[in-house]
Amino acid sequence: MKIIQIALLSILFTTAAITTPSASAEDCQLSACVDVYTQDGKIIIEGRKGGTTAVTPAPTKPTIKAIPKKVAPKKIAPPQVKKAVAPPKPKVTKKSAPKISTPTPQPPVTQSASLNDRLIKALPTAGIAYQPEYEPLVDVPVFMWTDLPTSFMTQVKIVGEIVDVALRPSFTWSFGDGTFLSTTDVGAPFPDGKIKHTYSNPGTYLITLISTWNGTYTHNAQTRAITGTVKTTSIVTITVVTSPTRFKN
């Protein structure tokens, strides 16, 4: 009994695997197929919708039929007394005239066609700001932030379909002295900022911000994840100094 059940399950799985591609192709014929993914730091939106073009009859050639030759009956002169029988006259043949028949209507030929479109959306780039702006001091917190939005949303129309795209960034800060911070906060100036760093030594440092975009897209009330991520890098230089030493008498 178990062997029969296993055999039936194998047949069902095989049938499902065979019918899946054809069902997918039929879906694109009935409604649009949409895909959203990332490429070269941009969002790519592709749409494809199957359809049919106008019905075009197939050309037909006229059929020429030959008429069979008609042979005239032999004519023999009546016998005469004491006269030789007249020789038979030569056969009279008529050339067959070509007959053009009406072309037989052929079934219409339907040519399949599909509608394809491709849209490219660029994401905003990040700018970096910090406070104090001029020569921050050693052992004093420096507040940092970026001007990126907390989300990026757009609605596009492709092959007659509406697609909503939504992405959110996450951030990785490198402060240039070997320390890092990962967050989804964009930061803010003093006193509300949550992204801050204190340098222990004077010097010039490179602040690097890596923004990583992930998101989803919605089509026909179904939400799917966007394939891939978009990463952008922003760099700014900061110079940290020591506070001046003052002597009092």
Short mmCIF file of C-alpha atoms in Angstrom, two decimals, residues 48-170:
data_model
loop_
_atom_site.label_atom_id
_atom_site.label_comp_id
_atom_site.label_asym_id
_atom_site.label_seq_id
_atom_site.Cartn_x
_atom_site.Cartn_y
_atom_site.Cartn_z
CA ARG A 48 5.16 42.09 -20.28
CA LYS A 49 1.64 41.45 -21.49
CA GLY A 50 0.70 38.91 -24.14
CA GLY A 51 -1.93 39.57 -26.80
CA THR A 52 -2.89 39.10 -30.41
CA THR A 53 -2.57 41.30 -33.43
CA ALA A 54 -5.22 41.86 -36.08
CA VAL A 55 -6.28 38.76 -37.97
CA THR A 56 -4.45 38.57 -41.28
CA PRO A 57 -5.69 36.11 -43.94
CA ALA A 58 -3.01 34.01 -45.57
CA PRO A 59 -2.46 34.84 -49.28
CA THR A 60 -3.73 32.22 -51.71
CA LYS A 61 -2.74 31.61 -55.31
CA PRO A 62 -5.47 31.15 -57.96
CA THR A 63 -5.91 27.56 -59.06
CA ILE A 64 -5.76 26.95 -62.82
CA LYS A 65 -7.61 23.91 -64.12
CA ALA A 66 -7.17 22.59 -67.65
CA ILE A 67 -10.25 21.64 -69.68
CA PRO A 68 -9.92 18.23 -71.35
CA LYS A 69 -9.51 18.27 -75.12
CA LYS A 70 -12.58 17.69 -77.24
CA VAL A 71 -12.09 15.42 -80.25
CA ALA A 72 -14.49 15.86 -83.18
CA PRO A 73 -15.99 12.66 -84.60
CA LYS A 74 -14.68 11.41 -87.91
CA LYS A 75 -16.74 12.33 -90.94
CA ILE A 76 -16.87 9.71 -93.76
CA ALA A 77 -18.32 10.62 -97.18
CA PRO A 78 -21.12 8.35 -98.51
CA PRO A 79 -20.00 5.75 -101.07
CA GLN A 80 -20.32 6.66 -104.77
CA VAL A 81 -20.57 4.39 -107.73
CA LYS A 82 -17.34 3.77 -109.47
CA LYS A 83 -15.58 6.39 -107.36
CA ALA A 84 -12.90 5.99 -104.81
CA VAL A 85 -13.79 6.53 -101.22
CA ALA A 86 -12.85 10.02 -100.16
CA PRO A 87 -10.10 10.09 -97.57
CA PRO A 88 -11.16 11.05 -94.04
CA LYS A 89 -10.79 14.63 -93.07
CA PRO A 90 -8.14 15.47 -90.49
CA LYS A 91 -9.15 15.55 -86.87
CA VAL A 92 -10.21 18.94 -85.60
CA THR A 93 -8.94 19.71 -82.14
CA LYS A 94 -9.54 22.79 -80.08
CA LYS A 95 -7.04 24.24 -77.69
CA SER A 96 -8.13 24.03 -74.11
CA ALA A 97 -8.71 27.43 -72.56
CA PRO A 98 -7.45 27.92 -68.98
CA LYS A 99 -10.18 28.16 -66.43
CA ILE A 100 -9.58 30.34 -63.39
CA SER A 101 -11.39 29.04 -60.39
CA THR A 102 -12.40 31.15 -57.41
CA PRO A 103 -9.83 30.87 -54.59
CA THR A 104 -10.99 28.74 -51.71
CA PRO A 105 -11.15 30.82 -48.51
CA GLN A 106 -8.42 29.82 -46.07
CA PRO A 107 -8.75 29.91 -42.27
CA PRO A 108 -7.41 33.17 -40.77
CA VAL A 109 -3.87 33.15 -39.41
CA THR A 110 -3.55 34.77 -35.98
CA GLN A 111 -0.09 36.12 -35.17
CA SER A 112 0.78 36.25 -31.49
CA ALA A 113 2.33 39.44 -30.14
CA SER A 114 3.41 40.75 -26.75
CA LEU A 115 3.76 44.20 -25.23
CA ASN A 116 7.02 44.84 -23.37
CA ASP A 117 8.21 47.88 -21.45
CA ARG A 118 11.12 48.74 -19.19
CA LEU A 119 11.45 51.65 -16.77
CA ILE A 120 14.51 52.79 -14.82
CA LYS A 121 14.29 54.69 -11.55
CA ALA A 122 17.29 56.30 -9.89
CA LEU A 123 17.40 56.55 -6.10
CA PRO A 124 18.41 59.72 -4.25
CA THR A 125 22.04 60.03 -3.17
CA ALA A 126 23.05 60.78 0.40
CA GLY A 127 24.69 63.93 1.63
CA ILE A 128 26.56 64.05 4.97
CA ALA A 129 26.52 66.89 7.48
CA TYR A 130 28.02 67.22 10.95
CA GLN A 131 28.02 69.64 13.86
CA PRO A 132 30.07 71.55 14.95
CA GLU A 133 30.83 72.42 11.33
CA TYR A 134 34.21 74.09 11.94
CA GLU A 135 37.07 72.22 13.59
CA PRO A 136 35.34 69.99 16.12
CA LEU A 137 37.30 69.45 19.29
CA VAL A 138 38.83 66.30 20.68
CA ASP A 139 36.68 64.59 23.34
CA VAL A 140 33.61 66.59 22.26
CA PRO A 141 30.72 64.67 20.59
CA VAL A 142 30.22 65.36 16.89
CA PHE A 143 26.61 65.04 15.68
CA MET A 144 26.16 63.58 12.18
CA TRP A 145 23.19 63.10 9.85
CA THR A 146 22.21 62.50 6.24
CA ASP A 147 19.65 64.24 4.08
CA LEU A 148 18.19 61.01 2.68
CA PRO A 149 14.45 60.41 3.19
CA THR A 150 13.40 57.59 5.49
CA SER A 151 11.52 55.99 2.59
CA PHE A 152 11.29 56.22 -1.19
CA MET A 153 7.92 55.56 -2.81
CA THR A 154 6.86 55.85 -6.42
CA GLN A 155 3.97 54.72 -8.58
CA VAL A 156 4.51 53.85 -12.23
CA LYS A 157 2.28 52.75 -15.10
CA ILE A 158 3.75 50.06 -17.30
CA VAL A 159 2.00 48.06 -20.08
CA GLY A 160 -1.26 49.53 -18.81
CA GLU A 161 -0.74 48.32 -15.24
CA ILE A 162 -0.16 50.29 -12.02
CA VAL A 163 2.86 49.27 -9.93
CA ASP A 164 3.67 50.75 -6.51
CA VAL A 165 7.32 50.63 -5.44
CA ALA A 166 8.45 51.26 -1.85
CA LEU A 167 12.04 51.21 -0.53
CA ARG A 168 13.65 52.03 2.81
CA PRO A 169 17.32 52.68 3.51
CA SER A 170 19.58 51.37 6.22
#
